[in-house]
Amino acid sequence: MINRRNFIQKWFGGTLAFITALLNPFLKVNAQSLDFIDNDYVGKTRAGKFKNFYINFWKTMRRIHPETWTLLSDGLCNNPRRFSLEELKALPEITQKSRLKCVECWSAPAEWKGFHYSSFAQLAQPLPSANGAVVYCADDYIEHLSIDTLQQERVLFVYNMNQAPLSDEHGFPLRLIVPFKYGYKNPKSIIRIEWVNDVRYGTWSKIGPYSHDGTILPGYDHPLDQNKIRRRITGGEVPY
Ligand SMILES: Nc1nc2c(c(=O)[nH]1)N[C@H]1C(S)=C(S)[C@@H](COP(=O)(O)O)O[C@H]1N2
Ligand SMILES: [Mo]
Protein backbone atom coordinates (compact mmCIF):
# COMPACT_ATOMS: atom_id res chain seq x y z
CA MET A 1 0.00 0.00 0.00
CA ILE A 2 2.70 2.46 1.06
CA ASN A 3 4.56 1.66 -2.09
CA ARG A 4 1.53 2.34 -4.14
CA ARG A 5 0.83 5.60 -2.34
CA ASN A 6 4.42 6.65 -2.82
CA PHE A 7 4.17 5.81 -6.44
CA ILE A 8 0.98 7.85 -6.89
CA GLN A 9 2.46 10.80 -5.02
CA LYS A 10 5.59 10.73 -7.08
CA TRP A 11 3.71 10.26 -10.29
CA PHE A 12 1.29 13.09 -9.49
CA GLY A 13 4.04 15.44 -8.33
CA GLY A 14 6.09 14.70 -11.41
CA THR A 15 3.16 15.19 -13.75
CA LEU A 16 2.27 18.49 -12.12
CA ALA A 17 5.83 19.73 -12.48
CA PHE A 18 5.83 18.63 -16.09
CA ILE A 19 2.57 20.45 -16.89
CA THR A 20 3.79 23.59 -15.12
CA ALA A 21 6.99 23.48 -17.13
CA LEU A 22 4.99 23.15 -20.34
CA LEU A 23 2.75 26.09 -19.43
CA ASN A 24 5.59 28.26 -18.19
CA PRO A 25 6.20 30.21 -21.40
CA PHE A 26 2.49 31.07 -21.60
CA LEU A 27 2.29 32.06 -17.93
CA LYS A 28 5.30 34.31 -18.43
CA VAL A 29 3.72 35.99 -21.43
CA ASN A 30 0.53 36.61 -19.46
CA ALA A 31 2.48 38.11 -16.61
CA GLN A 32 3.97 40.64 -19.03
CA SER A 33 0.66 41.43 -20.64
CA LEU A 34 1.43 45.16 -20.67
CA ASP A 35 4.38 44.53 -22.92
CA PHE A 36 4.11 42.37 -26.02
CA ILE A 37 6.91 44.16 -27.79
CA ASP A 38 9.60 42.05 -29.47
CA ASN A 39 7.94 38.72 -28.95
CA ASP A 40 5.65 36.47 -30.92
CA TYR A 41 2.51 37.15 -28.87
CA VAL A 42 -0.21 39.77 -28.67
CA GLY A 43 -2.69 40.29 -25.85
CA LYS A 44 -4.71 42.81 -23.95
CA THR A 45 -2.82 46.13 -23.67
CA ARG A 46 -3.64 49.65 -22.57
CA ALA A 47 -0.13 51.03 -22.18
CA GLY A 48 2.37 52.91 -24.33
CA LYS A 49 1.27 53.67 -27.86
CA PHE A 50 -2.03 51.93 -27.17
CA LYS A 51 -3.14 54.36 -24.50
CA ASN A 52 -5.22 56.21 -27.10
CA PHE A 53 -6.67 53.04 -28.62
CA TYR A 54 -6.83 50.15 -26.16
CA ILE A 55 -6.23 46.57 -27.25
CA ASN A 56 -8.62 43.85 -26.19
CA PHE A 57 -7.92 40.16 -26.62
CA TRP A 58 -9.90 37.32 -25.14
CA LYS A 59 -6.72 35.28 -24.89
CA THR A 60 -3.08 36.00 -25.47
CA MET A 61 -2.32 34.59 -28.90
CA ARG A 62 0.53 34.03 -31.30
CA ARG A 63 0.89 36.76 -33.92
CA ILE A 64 -0.70 35.76 -37.23
CA HIS A 65 1.89 35.25 -39.96
CA PRO A 66 0.94 36.63 -43.37
CA GLU A 67 2.41 33.63 -45.23
CA THR A 68 0.17 31.14 -43.49
CA TRP A 69 -3.09 33.05 -42.97
CA THR A 70 -6.18 32.18 -44.99
CA LEU A 71 -9.83 32.88 -44.33
CA LEU A 72 -12.04 29.79 -44.24
CA SER A 73 -15.64 30.32 -45.33
CA ASP A 74 -17.89 27.32 -44.71
CA GLY A 75 -21.26 26.20 -43.41
CA LEU A 76 -24.40 27.17 -45.34
CA CYS A 77 -22.77 28.33 -48.56
CA ASN A 78 -22.51 27.14 -52.15
CA ASN A 79 -18.81 27.37 -52.15
CA PRO A 80 -16.97 26.40 -48.95
CA ARG A 81 -13.32 27.38 -49.43
CA ARG A 82 -10.32 29.36 -48.24
CA PHE A 83 -9.48 32.90 -49.32
CA SER A 84 -6.07 34.53 -49.46
CA LEU A 85 -5.54 38.08 -48.30
CA GLU A 86 -4.62 39.16 -51.85
CA GLU A 87 -7.93 37.88 -53.14
CA LEU A 88 -9.85 39.79 -50.48
CA LYS A 89 -7.83 42.96 -51.04
CA ALA A 90 -8.82 42.81 -54.72
CA LEU A 91 -12.49 43.41 -53.79
CA PRO A 92 -13.80 46.97 -54.32
CA GLU A 93 -12.23 49.19 -51.64
CA ILE A 94 -14.18 51.33 -49.25
CA THR A 95 -12.64 53.88 -46.87
CA GLN A 96 -14.53 55.09 -43.83
CA LYS A 97 -13.89 57.08 -40.68
CA SER A 98 -15.66 55.73 -37.64
CA ARG A 99 -15.33 55.43 -33.90
CA LEU A 100 -15.01 52.11 -32.08
CA LYS A 101 -16.98 52.18 -28.84
CA CYS A 102 -16.32 49.56 -26.20
CA VAL A 103 -19.12 48.60 -23.84
CA GLU A 104 -16.60 49.23 -21.02
CA CYS A 105 -17.01 52.92 -21.95
CA TRP A 106 -13.94 54.08 -23.87
CA SER A 107 -14.02 54.92 -27.56
CA ALA A 108 -11.43 55.75 -30.22
CA PRO A 109 -11.54 56.95 -33.85
CA ALA A 110 -9.80 55.61 -36.93
CA GLU A 111 -9.92 55.64 -40.70
CA TRP A 112 -10.60 52.12 -41.91
CA LYS A 113 -10.22 50.57 -45.35
CA GLY A 114 -11.75 47.33 -46.49
CA PHE A 115 -14.62 45.82 -48.45
CA HIS A 116 -18.35 45.51 -48.03
CA TYR A 117 -20.27 42.31 -47.29
CA SER A 118 -22.06 42.55 -50.66
CA SER A 119 -18.84 42.07 -52.64
CA PHE A 120 -17.54 39.31 -50.34
CA ALA A 121 -20.90 37.50 -50.58
CA GLN A 122 -20.43 37.16 -54.34
CA LEU A 123 -17.34 35.08 -53.67
CA ALA A 124 -18.47 33.23 -50.53
CA GLN A 125 -22.02 32.61 -51.82
CA PRO A 126 -23.98 32.08 -48.60
CA LEU A 127 -27.16 30.09 -49.24
CA PRO A 128 -30.53 31.88 -49.12
CA SER A 129 -31.24 29.84 -45.98
CA ALA A 130 -28.27 31.39 -44.14
CA ASN A 131 -29.28 34.36 -41.99
CA GLY A 132 -26.08 34.94 -40.09
CA ALA A 133 -22.36 34.37 -39.79
CA VAL A 134 -20.32 33.03 -36.91
CA VAL A 135 -16.96 34.76 -36.94
CA TYR A 136 -14.07 32.77 -35.42
CA CYS A 137 -10.89 34.56 -34.33
CA ALA A 138 -7.33 33.43 -33.71
CA ASP A 139 -7.62 34.02 -29.94
CA ASP A 140 -10.66 31.68 -29.73
CA TYR A 141 -12.97 34.69 -29.63
CA ILE A 142 -16.30 34.13 -31.39
CA GLU A 143 -19.02 36.53 -32.47
CA HIS A 144 -22.28 36.10 -34.36
CA LEU A 145 -23.64 38.73 -36.74
CA SER A 146 -26.86 38.53 -38.70
CA ILE A 147 -26.68 38.97 -42.46
CA ASP A 148 -29.08 41.84 -41.95
CA THR A 149 -26.37 43.59 -39.89
CA LEU A 150 -23.57 42.65 -42.30
CA GLN A 151 -25.53 44.23 -45.17
CA GLN A 152 -25.67 47.66 -43.48
CA GLU A 153 -23.80 50.35 -45.38
CA ARG A 154 -21.42 51.29 -42.53
CA VAL A 155 -20.34 47.70 -41.83
CA LEU A 156 -16.93 46.83 -43.29
CA PHE A 157 -14.50 43.94 -43.43
CA VAL A 158 -11.31 45.86 -42.74
CA TYR A 159 -7.61 45.24 -43.50
CA ASN A 160 -6.20 48.79 -43.18
CA MET A 161 -6.33 51.22 -40.27
CA ASN A 162 -5.12 54.81 -40.58
CA GLN A 163 -3.50 54.18 -44.00
CA ALA A 164 -1.50 51.15 -42.84
CA PRO A 165 -2.18 47.41 -42.70
CA LEU A 166 -3.98 46.44 -39.50
CA SER A 167 -1.43 45.90 -36.75
CA ASP A 168 -1.33 42.51 -35.04
CA GLU A 169 -2.82 44.26 -32.00
CA HIS A 170 -5.78 45.70 -33.91
CA GLY A 171 -6.54 42.40 -35.61
CA PHE A 172 -4.20 41.70 -38.54
CA PRO A 173 -5.06 40.76 -41.21
CA LEU A 174 -8.85 41.11 -41.13
CA ARG A 175 -11.49 42.42 -38.77
CA LEU A 176 -15.07 43.61 -38.83
CA ILE A 177 -16.07 47.19 -38.13
CA VAL A 178 -19.69 47.63 -37.09
CA PRO A 179 -19.74 51.28 -35.93
CA PHE A 180 -23.26 51.26 -34.46
CA LYS A 181 -22.55 48.24 -32.24
CA TYR A 182 -20.27 47.95 -29.21
CA GLY A 183 -16.70 46.85 -29.76
CA TYR A 184 -17.46 43.26 -28.82
CA LYS A 185 -19.47 42.92 -32.06
CA ASN A 186 -16.32 43.98 -34.02
CA PRO A 187 -14.30 40.73 -34.09
CA LYS A 188 -10.66 40.94 -35.15
CA SER A 189 -7.88 38.51 -36.19
CA ILE A 190 -10.58 36.62 -38.10
CA ILE A 191 -9.75 33.12 -39.35
CA ARG A 192 -13.11 31.60 -40.23
CA ILE A 193 -16.63 32.60 -41.20
CA GLU A 194 -19.33 29.97 -40.80
CA TRP A 195 -22.67 30.71 -42.47
CA VAL A 196 -25.52 29.63 -40.19
CA ASN A 197 -29.28 29.95 -39.80
CA ASP A 198 -29.59 29.74 -36.04
CA VAL A 199 -28.67 32.29 -33.40
CA ARG A 200 -25.27 31.74 -31.81
CA TYR A 201 -23.94 33.59 -28.81
CA GLY A 202 -20.60 35.34 -29.03
CA THR A 203 -17.87 35.17 -26.39
CA TRP A 204 -18.97 38.28 -24.46
CA SER A 205 -22.72 37.97 -24.82
CA LYS A 206 -22.44 34.41 -23.52
CA ILE A 207 -20.56 35.22 -20.32
CA GLY A 208 -21.24 38.91 -19.67
CA PRO A 209 -24.31 41.00 -19.01
CA TYR A 210 -24.08 42.22 -22.61
CA SER A 211 -26.86 41.86 -25.17
CA HIS A 212 -26.58 39.56 -28.15
CA ASP A 213 -27.59 42.45 -30.39
CA GLY A 214 -24.92 44.82 -29.06
CA THR A 215 -26.38 48.03 -30.54
CA ILE A 216 -24.87 51.06 -28.77
CA LEU A 217 -27.37 52.40 -26.21
CA PRO A 218 -27.90 56.00 -25.08
CA GLY A 219 -25.51 56.77 -22.22
CA TYR A 220 -21.99 58.08 -21.82
CA ASP A 221 -18.71 57.88 -23.66
CA HIS A 222 -15.11 58.51 -22.56
CA PRO A 223 -13.19 59.20 -25.80
CA LEU A 224 -9.54 58.20 -25.38
CA ASP A 225 -8.48 60.79 -27.96
CA GLN A 226 -10.18 63.57 -25.96
CA ASN A 227 -8.70 62.93 -22.51
CA LYS A 228 -11.60 60.60 -21.69
CA ILE A 229 -13.76 63.66 -20.93
CA ARG A 230 -17.21 62.26 -20.40
CA ARG A 231 -19.87 63.13 -22.93
CA ARG A 232 -23.42 62.01 -23.54
CA ILE A 233 -24.21 59.77 -26.47
CA THR A 234 -27.65 59.17 -27.92
CA GLY A 235 -27.29 55.55 -29.06
CA GLY A 236 -26.20 54.04 -32.37
CA GLU A 237 -22.97 55.09 -34.09
CA VAL A 238 -20.97 57.51 -31.93
CA PRO A 239 -19.94 60.70 -33.81
CA TYR A 240 -16.38 60.65 -35.16
N1 LIG B 1 -10.51 38.40 -31.69
C1 LIG B 1 -11.01 39.30 -30.84
N2 LIG B 1 -11.71 40.33 -31.34
C2 LIG B 1 -12.23 41.25 -30.50
C3 LIG B 1 -12.07 41.14 -29.10
C4 LIG B 1 -11.34 40.03 -28.61
O1 LIG B 1 -11.16 39.85 -27.38
N3 LIG B 1 -10.81 39.14 -29.50
N4 LIG B 1 -12.60 42.08 -28.26
C5 LIG B 1 -13.65 42.96 -28.80
C6 LIG B 1 -13.84 44.14 -27.96
S1 LIG B 1 -14.63 43.91 -26.49
C7 LIG B 1 -13.44 45.39 -28.37
S2 LIG B 1 -13.80 46.77 -27.47
C8 LIG B 1 -12.69 45.58 -29.62
C9 LIG B 1 -11.42 46.38 -29.37
O2 LIG B 1 -10.68 46.50 -30.55
P1 LIG B 1 -9.17 46.90 -30.45
O3 LIG B 1 -8.50 45.92 -29.56
O4 LIG B 1 -8.64 46.92 -31.85
O5 LIG B 1 -9.16 48.28 -29.83
O6 LIG B 1 -12.32 44.35 -30.21
C10 LIG B 1 -13.35 43.39 -30.23
N5 LIG B 1 -12.91 42.29 -31.05
MO1 LIG C 1 -15.02 46.00 -25.61
Short mmCIF file of N, CA, C and O in Angstrom, two decimals, residues 112-185:
data_model
loop_
_atom_site.label_atom_id
_atom_site.label_comp_id
_atom_site.label_asym_id
_atom_site.label_seq_id
_atom_site.Cartn_x
_atom_site.Cartn_y
_atom_site.Cartn_z
N TRP A 112 -10.69 53.54 -41.56
CA TRP A 112 -10.60 52.12 -41.91
C TRP A 112 -10.69 51.93 -43.41
O TRP A 112 -11.38 52.70 -44.09
N LYS A 113 -10.04 50.92 -43.94
CA LYS A 113 -10.22 50.57 -45.35
C LYS A 113 -10.48 49.08 -45.47
O LYS A 113 -9.81 48.28 -44.80
N GLY A 114 -11.44 48.74 -46.31
CA GLY A 114 -11.75 47.33 -46.49
C GLY A 114 -12.79 47.14 -47.58
O GLY A 114 -12.84 47.92 -48.53
N PHE A 115 -13.61 46.11 -47.43
CA PHE A 115 -14.62 45.82 -48.45
C PHE A 115 -15.96 45.56 -47.77
O PHE A 115 -16.02 45.28 -46.57
N HIS A 116 -17.01 45.68 -48.57
CA HIS A 116 -18.35 45.51 -48.03
C HIS A 116 -18.80 44.05 -48.14
O HIS A 116 -18.35 43.32 -49.03
N TYR A 117 -19.70 43.66 -47.27
CA TYR A 117 -20.27 42.31 -47.29
C TYR A 117 -20.77 41.93 -48.69
O TYR A 117 -20.57 40.79 -49.14
N SER A 118 -21.42 42.89 -49.37
CA SER A 118 -22.06 42.55 -50.66
C SER A 118 -21.04 42.02 -51.67
O SER A 118 -21.35 41.09 -52.43
N SER A 119 -19.83 42.58 -51.67
CA SER A 119 -18.84 42.07 -52.64
C SER A 119 -18.25 40.74 -52.16
O SER A 119 -18.02 39.84 -52.97
N PHE A 120 -18.06 40.59 -50.86
CA PHE A 120 -17.54 39.31 -50.34
C PHE A 120 -18.56 38.19 -50.58
O PHE A 120 -18.20 37.05 -50.91
N ALA A 121 -19.86 38.52 -50.44
CA ALA A 121 -20.90 37.50 -50.58
C ALA A 121 -20.92 36.91 -51.99
O ALA A 121 -21.29 35.74 -52.18
N GLN A 122 -20.49 37.70 -52.98
CA GLN A 122 -20.43 37.16 -54.34
C GLN A 122 -19.40 36.04 -54.45
O GLN A 122 -19.55 35.12 -55.25
N LEU A 123 -18.35 36.14 -53.67
CA LEU A 123 -17.34 35.08 -53.67
C LEU A 123 -17.74 33.92 -52.75
O LEU A 123 -17.62 32.75 -53.09
N ALA A 124 -18.21 34.26 -51.55
CA ALA A 124 -18.47 33.23 -50.53
C ALA A 124 -19.80 32.52 -50.77
O ALA A 124 -19.98 31.38 -50.33
N GLN A 125 -20.71 33.19 -51.44
CA GLN A 125 -22.02 32.61 -51.82
C GLN A 125 -22.77 31.92 -50.68
O GLN A 125 -23.05 30.71 -50.75
N PRO A 126 -23.11 32.68 -49.62
CA PRO A 126 -23.98 32.08 -48.60
C PRO A 126 -25.31 31.66 -49.21
O PRO A 126 -25.79 32.30 -50.15
N LEU A 127 -25.88 30.56 -48.72
CA LEU A 127 -27.16 30.09 -49.24
C LEU A 127 -28.28 31.01 -48.79
O LEU A 127 -28.16 31.67 -47.75
N PRO A 128 -29.39 31.05 -49.55
CA PRO A 128 -30.53 31.88 -49.12
C PRO A 128 -31.02 31.51 -47.71
O PRO A 128 -31.55 32.35 -47.00
N SER A 129 -30.79 30.25 -47.32
CA SER A 129 -31.24 29.84 -45.98
C SER A 129 -30.34 30.38 -44.86
O SER A 129 -30.74 30.37 -43.70
N ALA A 130 -29.15 30.85 -45.18
CA ALA A 130 -28.27 31.39 -44.14
C ALA A 130 -28.80 32.77 -43.72
O ALA A 130 -29.13 33.59 -44.57
N ASN A 131 -28.87 33.00 -42.43
CA ASN A 131 -29.28 34.36 -41.99
C ASN A 131 -28.25 34.99 -41.07
O ASN A 131 -28.50 36.04 -40.49
N GLY A 132 -27.10 34.35 -40.94
CA GLY A 132 -26.08 34.94 -40.09
C GLY A 132 -24.73 34.31 -40.32
O GLY A 132 -24.59 33.33 -41.08
N ALA A 133 -23.73 34.88 -39.68
CA ALA A 133 -22.36 34.37 -39.79
C ALA A 133 -21.76 34.27 -38.40
O ALA A 133 -21.89 35.20 -37.60
N VAL A 134 -21.12 33.14 -38.12
CA VAL A 134 -20.32 33.03 -36.91
C VAL A 134 -18.88 33.35 -37.31
O VAL A 134 -18.35 32.75 -38.24
N VAL A 135 -18.31 34.32 -36.63
CA VAL A 135 -16.96 34.76 -36.94
C VAL A 135 -16.01 34.20 -35.89
O VAL A 135 -16.20 34.44 -34.70
N TYR A 136 -15.04 33.40 -36.33
CA TYR A 136 -14.07 32.77 -35.42
C TYR A 136 -12.74 33.51 -35.52
O TYR A 136 -12.28 33.82 -36.62
N CYS A 137 -12.13 33.77 -34.38
CA CYS A 137 -10.89 34.56 -34.33
C CYS A 137 -9.73 33.72 -33.79
O CYS A 137 -9.95 32.70 -33.12
N ALA A 138 -8.53 34.21 -34.05
CA ALA A 138 -7.33 33.43 -33.71
C ALA A 138 -7.10 33.30 -32.21
O ALA A 138 -6.33 32.45 -31.77
N ASP A 139 -7.77 34.14 -31.41
CA ASP A 139 -7.62 34.02 -29.94
C ASP A 139 -8.80 33.26 -29.33
O ASP A 139 -9.09 33.42 -28.14
N ASP A 140 -9.49 32.47 -30.16
CA ASP A 140 -10.66 31.68 -29.73
C ASP A 140 -11.87 32.55 -29.41
O ASP A 140 -12.82 32.07 -28.79
N TYR A 141 -11.81 33.81 -29.79
CA TYR A 141 -12.97 34.69 -29.63
C TYR A 141 -13.96 34.35 -30.74
O TYR A 141 -13.56 34.01 -31.85
N ILE A 142 -15.25 34.43 -30.41
CA ILE A 142 -16.30 34.13 -31.39
C ILE A 142 -17.34 35.23 -31.33
O ILE A 142 -17.64 35.75 -30.25
N GLU A 143 -17.88 35.62 -32.48
CA GLU A 143 -19.02 36.53 -32.47
C GLU A 143 -19.97 36.12 -33.58
O GLU A 143 -19.57 35.50 -34.56
N HIS A 144 -21.25 36.41 -33.36
CA HIS A 144 -22.28 36.10 -34.36
C HIS A 144 -22.88 37.41 -34.85
O HIS A 144 -23.23 38.28 -34.05
N LEU A 145 -22.98 37.55 -36.16
CA LEU A 145 -23.64 38.73 -36.74
C LEU A 145 -24.68 38.25 -37.73
O LEU A 145 -24.44 37.31 -38.50
N SER A 146 -25.84 38.91 -37.72
CA SER A 146 -26.86 38.53 -38.70
C SER A 146 -26.46 39.09 -40.06
O SER A 146 -25.74 40.09 -40.15
N ILE A 147 -26.96 38.45 -41.10
CA ILE A 147 -26.68 38.97 -42.46
C ILE A 147 -27.33 40.34 -42.61
O ILE A 147 -26.77 41.24 -43.23
N ASP A 148 -28.45 40.53 -41.96
CA ASP A 148 -29.08 41.84 -41.95
C ASP A 148 -28.11 42.93 -41.45
O ASP A 148 -28.00 44.00 -42.05
N THR A 149 -27.37 42.63 -40.40
CA THR A 149 -26.37 43.59 -39.89
C THR A 149 -25.22 43.73 -40.89
O THR A 149 -24.80 44.84 -41.21
N LEU A 150 -24.72 42.60 -41.39
CA LEU A 150 -23.57 42.65 -42.30
C LEU A 150 -23.88 43.48 -43.55
O LEU A 150 -22.98 44.10 -44.12
N GLN A 151 -25.15 43.50 -43.95
CA GLN A 151 -25.53 44.23 -45.17
C GLN A 151 -25.59 45.74 -44.97
O GLN A 151 -25.68 46.48 -45.95
N GLN A 152 -25.56 46.21 -43.72
CA GLN A 152 -25.67 47.66 -43.48
C GLN A 152 -24.51 48.39 -44.13
O GLN A 152 -23.37 47.89 -44.14
N GLU A 153 -24.78 49.60 -44.61
CA GLU A 153 -23.80 50.35 -45.38
C GLU A 153 -22.51 50.60 -44.60
O GLU A 153 -21.42 50.53 -45.15
N ARG A 154 -22.60 50.90 -43.31
CA ARG A 154 -21.42 51.29 -42.53
C ARG A 154 -20.61 50.10 -42.01
O ARG A 154 -19.60 50.28 -41.33
N VAL A 155 -21.06 48.90 -42.32
CA VAL A 155 -20.34 47.70 -41.83
C VAL A 155 -19.28 47.30 -42.85
O VAL A 155 -19.57 47.15 -44.03
N LEU A 156 -18.05 47.14 -42.38
CA LEU A 156 -16.93 46.83 -43.29
C LEU A 156 -16.08 45.67 -42.77
O LEU A 156 -15.86 45.56 -41.56
N PHE A 157 -15.62 44.86 -43.69
CA PHE A 157 -14.50 43.94 -43.43
C PHE A 157 -13.25 44.77 -43.69
O PHE A 157 -13.07 45.28 -44.79
N VAL A 158 -12.38 44.88 -42.69
CA VAL A 158 -11.31 45.86 -42.74
C VAL A 158 -9.93 45.20 -42.70
O VAL A 158 -9.72 44.26 -41.94
N TYR A 159 -9.00 45.70 -43.55
CA TYR A 159 -7.61 45.24 -43.50
C TYR A 159 -6.61 46.37 -43.30
O TYR A 159 -5.43 46.13 -43.08
N ASN A 160 -7.08 47.64 -43.43
CA ASN A 160 -6.20 48.79 -43.18
C ASN A 160 -6.79 49.67 -42.09
O ASN A 160 -8.02 49.81 -42.01
N MET A 161 -5.91 50.27 -41.31
CA MET A 161 -6.33 51.22 -40.27
C MET A 161 -5.39 52.40 -40.34
O MET A 161 -4.17 52.21 -40.30
N ASN A 162 -5.93 53.59 -40.47
CA ASN A 162 -5.12 54.81 -40.58
C ASN A 162 -4.00 54.66 -41.62
O ASN A 162 -2.83 54.85 -41.33
N GLN A 163 -4.38 54.28 -42.82
CA GLN A 163 -3.50 54.18 -44.00
C GLN A 163 -2.38 53.15 -43.87
O GLN A 163 -1.41 53.19 -44.63
N ALA A 164 -2.51 52.21 -42.95
CA ALA A 164 -1.50 51.15 -42.84
C ALA A 164 -2.21 49.81 -42.62
O ALA A 164 -3.34 49.80 -42.12
N PRO A 165 -1.55 48.71 -42.99
CA PRO A 165 -2.18 47.41 -42.70
C PRO A 165 -2.52 47.31 -41.22
O PRO A 165 -1.78 47.84 -40.39
N LEU A 166 -3.61 46.65 -40.91
CA LEU A 166 -3.98 46.44 -39.50
C LEU A 166 -2.77 45.92 -38.74
O LEU A 166 -2.09 44.99 -39.22
N SER A 167 -2.50 46.46 -37.58
CA SER A 167 -1.43 45.90 -36.75
C SER A 167 -1.91 44.58 -36.17
O SER A 167 -3.12 44.30 -36.13
N ASP A 168 -0.96 43.77 -35.71
CA ASP A 168 -1.33 42.51 -35.04
C ASP A 168 -2.29 42.82 -33.90
O ASP A 168 -3.25 42.09 -33.66
N GLU A 169 -2.01 43.91 -33.18
CA GLU A 169 -2.82 44.26 -32.00
C GLU A 169 -4.26 44.60 -32.39
O GLU A 169 -5.20 44.24 -31.69
N HIS A 170 -4.43 45.31 -33.50
CA HIS A 170 -5.78 45.70 -33.91
C HIS A 170 -6.45 44.67 -34.82
O HIS A 170 -7.49 44.96 -35.39
N GLY A 171 -5.82 43.49 -34.97
CA GLY A 171 -6.54 42.40 -35.61
C GLY A 171 -6.06 41.96 -36.97
O GLY A 171 -6.85 41.45 -37.77
N PHE A 172 -4.74 42.16 -37.26
CA PHE A 172 -4.20 41.70 -38.54
C PHE A 172 -4.63 40.26 -38.80
O PHE A 172 -4.58 39.43 -37.88
N PRO A 173 -5.00 39.88 -40.03
CA PRO A 173 -5.06 40.76 -41.21
C PRO A 173 -6.47 41.25 -41.52
O PRO A 173 -6.63 42.06 -42.42
N LEU A 174 -7.47 40.79 -40.76
CA LEU A 174 -8.85 41.11 -41.13
C LEU A 174 -9.73 41.23 -39.89
O LEU A 174 -9.68 40.36 -39.02
N ARG A 175 -10.53 42.28 -39.86
CA ARG A 175 -11.49 42.42 -38.77
C ARG A 175 -12.79 42.99 -39.30
O ARG A 175 -12.85 43.44 -40.44
N LEU A 176 -13.81 42.98 -38.47
CA LEU A 176 -15.07 43.61 -38.83
C LEU A 176 -15.20 44.93 -38.08
O LEU A 176 -14.79 45.03 -36.92
N ILE A 177 -15.73 45.92 -38.77
CA ILE A 177 -16.07 47.19 -38.13
C ILE A 177 -17.57 47.40 -38.28
O ILE A 177 -18.10 47.45 -39.40
N VAL A 178 -18.24 47.45 -37.14
CA VAL A 178 -19.69 47.63 -37.09
C VAL A 178 -19.92 48.85 -36.19
O VAL A 178 -20.09 48.70 -34.97
N PRO A 179 -19.87 50.07 -36.77
CA PRO A 179 -19.74 51.28 -35.93
C PRO A 179 -20.91 51.53 -34.99
O PRO A 179 -20.73 52.21 -33.98
N PHE A 180 -22.09 51.00 -35.31
CA PHE A 180 -23.26 51.26 -34.46
C PHE A 180 -23.44 50.19 -33.39
O PHE A 180 -24.41 50.20 -32.65
N LYS A 181 -22.51 49.25 -33.32
CA LYS A 181 -22.55 48.24 -32.24
C LYS A 181 -21.29 48.34 -31.38
O LYS A 181 -20.25 48.78 -31.86
N TYR A 182 -21.41 47.92 -30.12
CA TYR A 182 -20.27 47.95 -29.21
C TYR A 182 -19.12 47.14 -29.77
O TYR A 182 -19.31 46.20 -30.56
N GLY A 183 -17.92 47.49 -29.30
CA GLY A 183 -16.70 46.85 -29.76
C GLY A 183 -16.76 45.33 -29.80
O GLY A 183 -16.18 44.70 -30.68
N TYR A 184 -17.47 44.73 -28.87
CA TYR A 184 -17.46 43.26 -28.82
C TYR A 184 -18.12 42.62 -30.04
O TYR A 184 -17.90 41.44 -30.30
N LYS A 185 -18.90 43.42 -30.80
CA LYS A 185 -19.47 42.92 -32.06
C LYS A 185 -18.55 43.23 -33.25
O LYS A 185 -18.97 43.14 -34.40
#
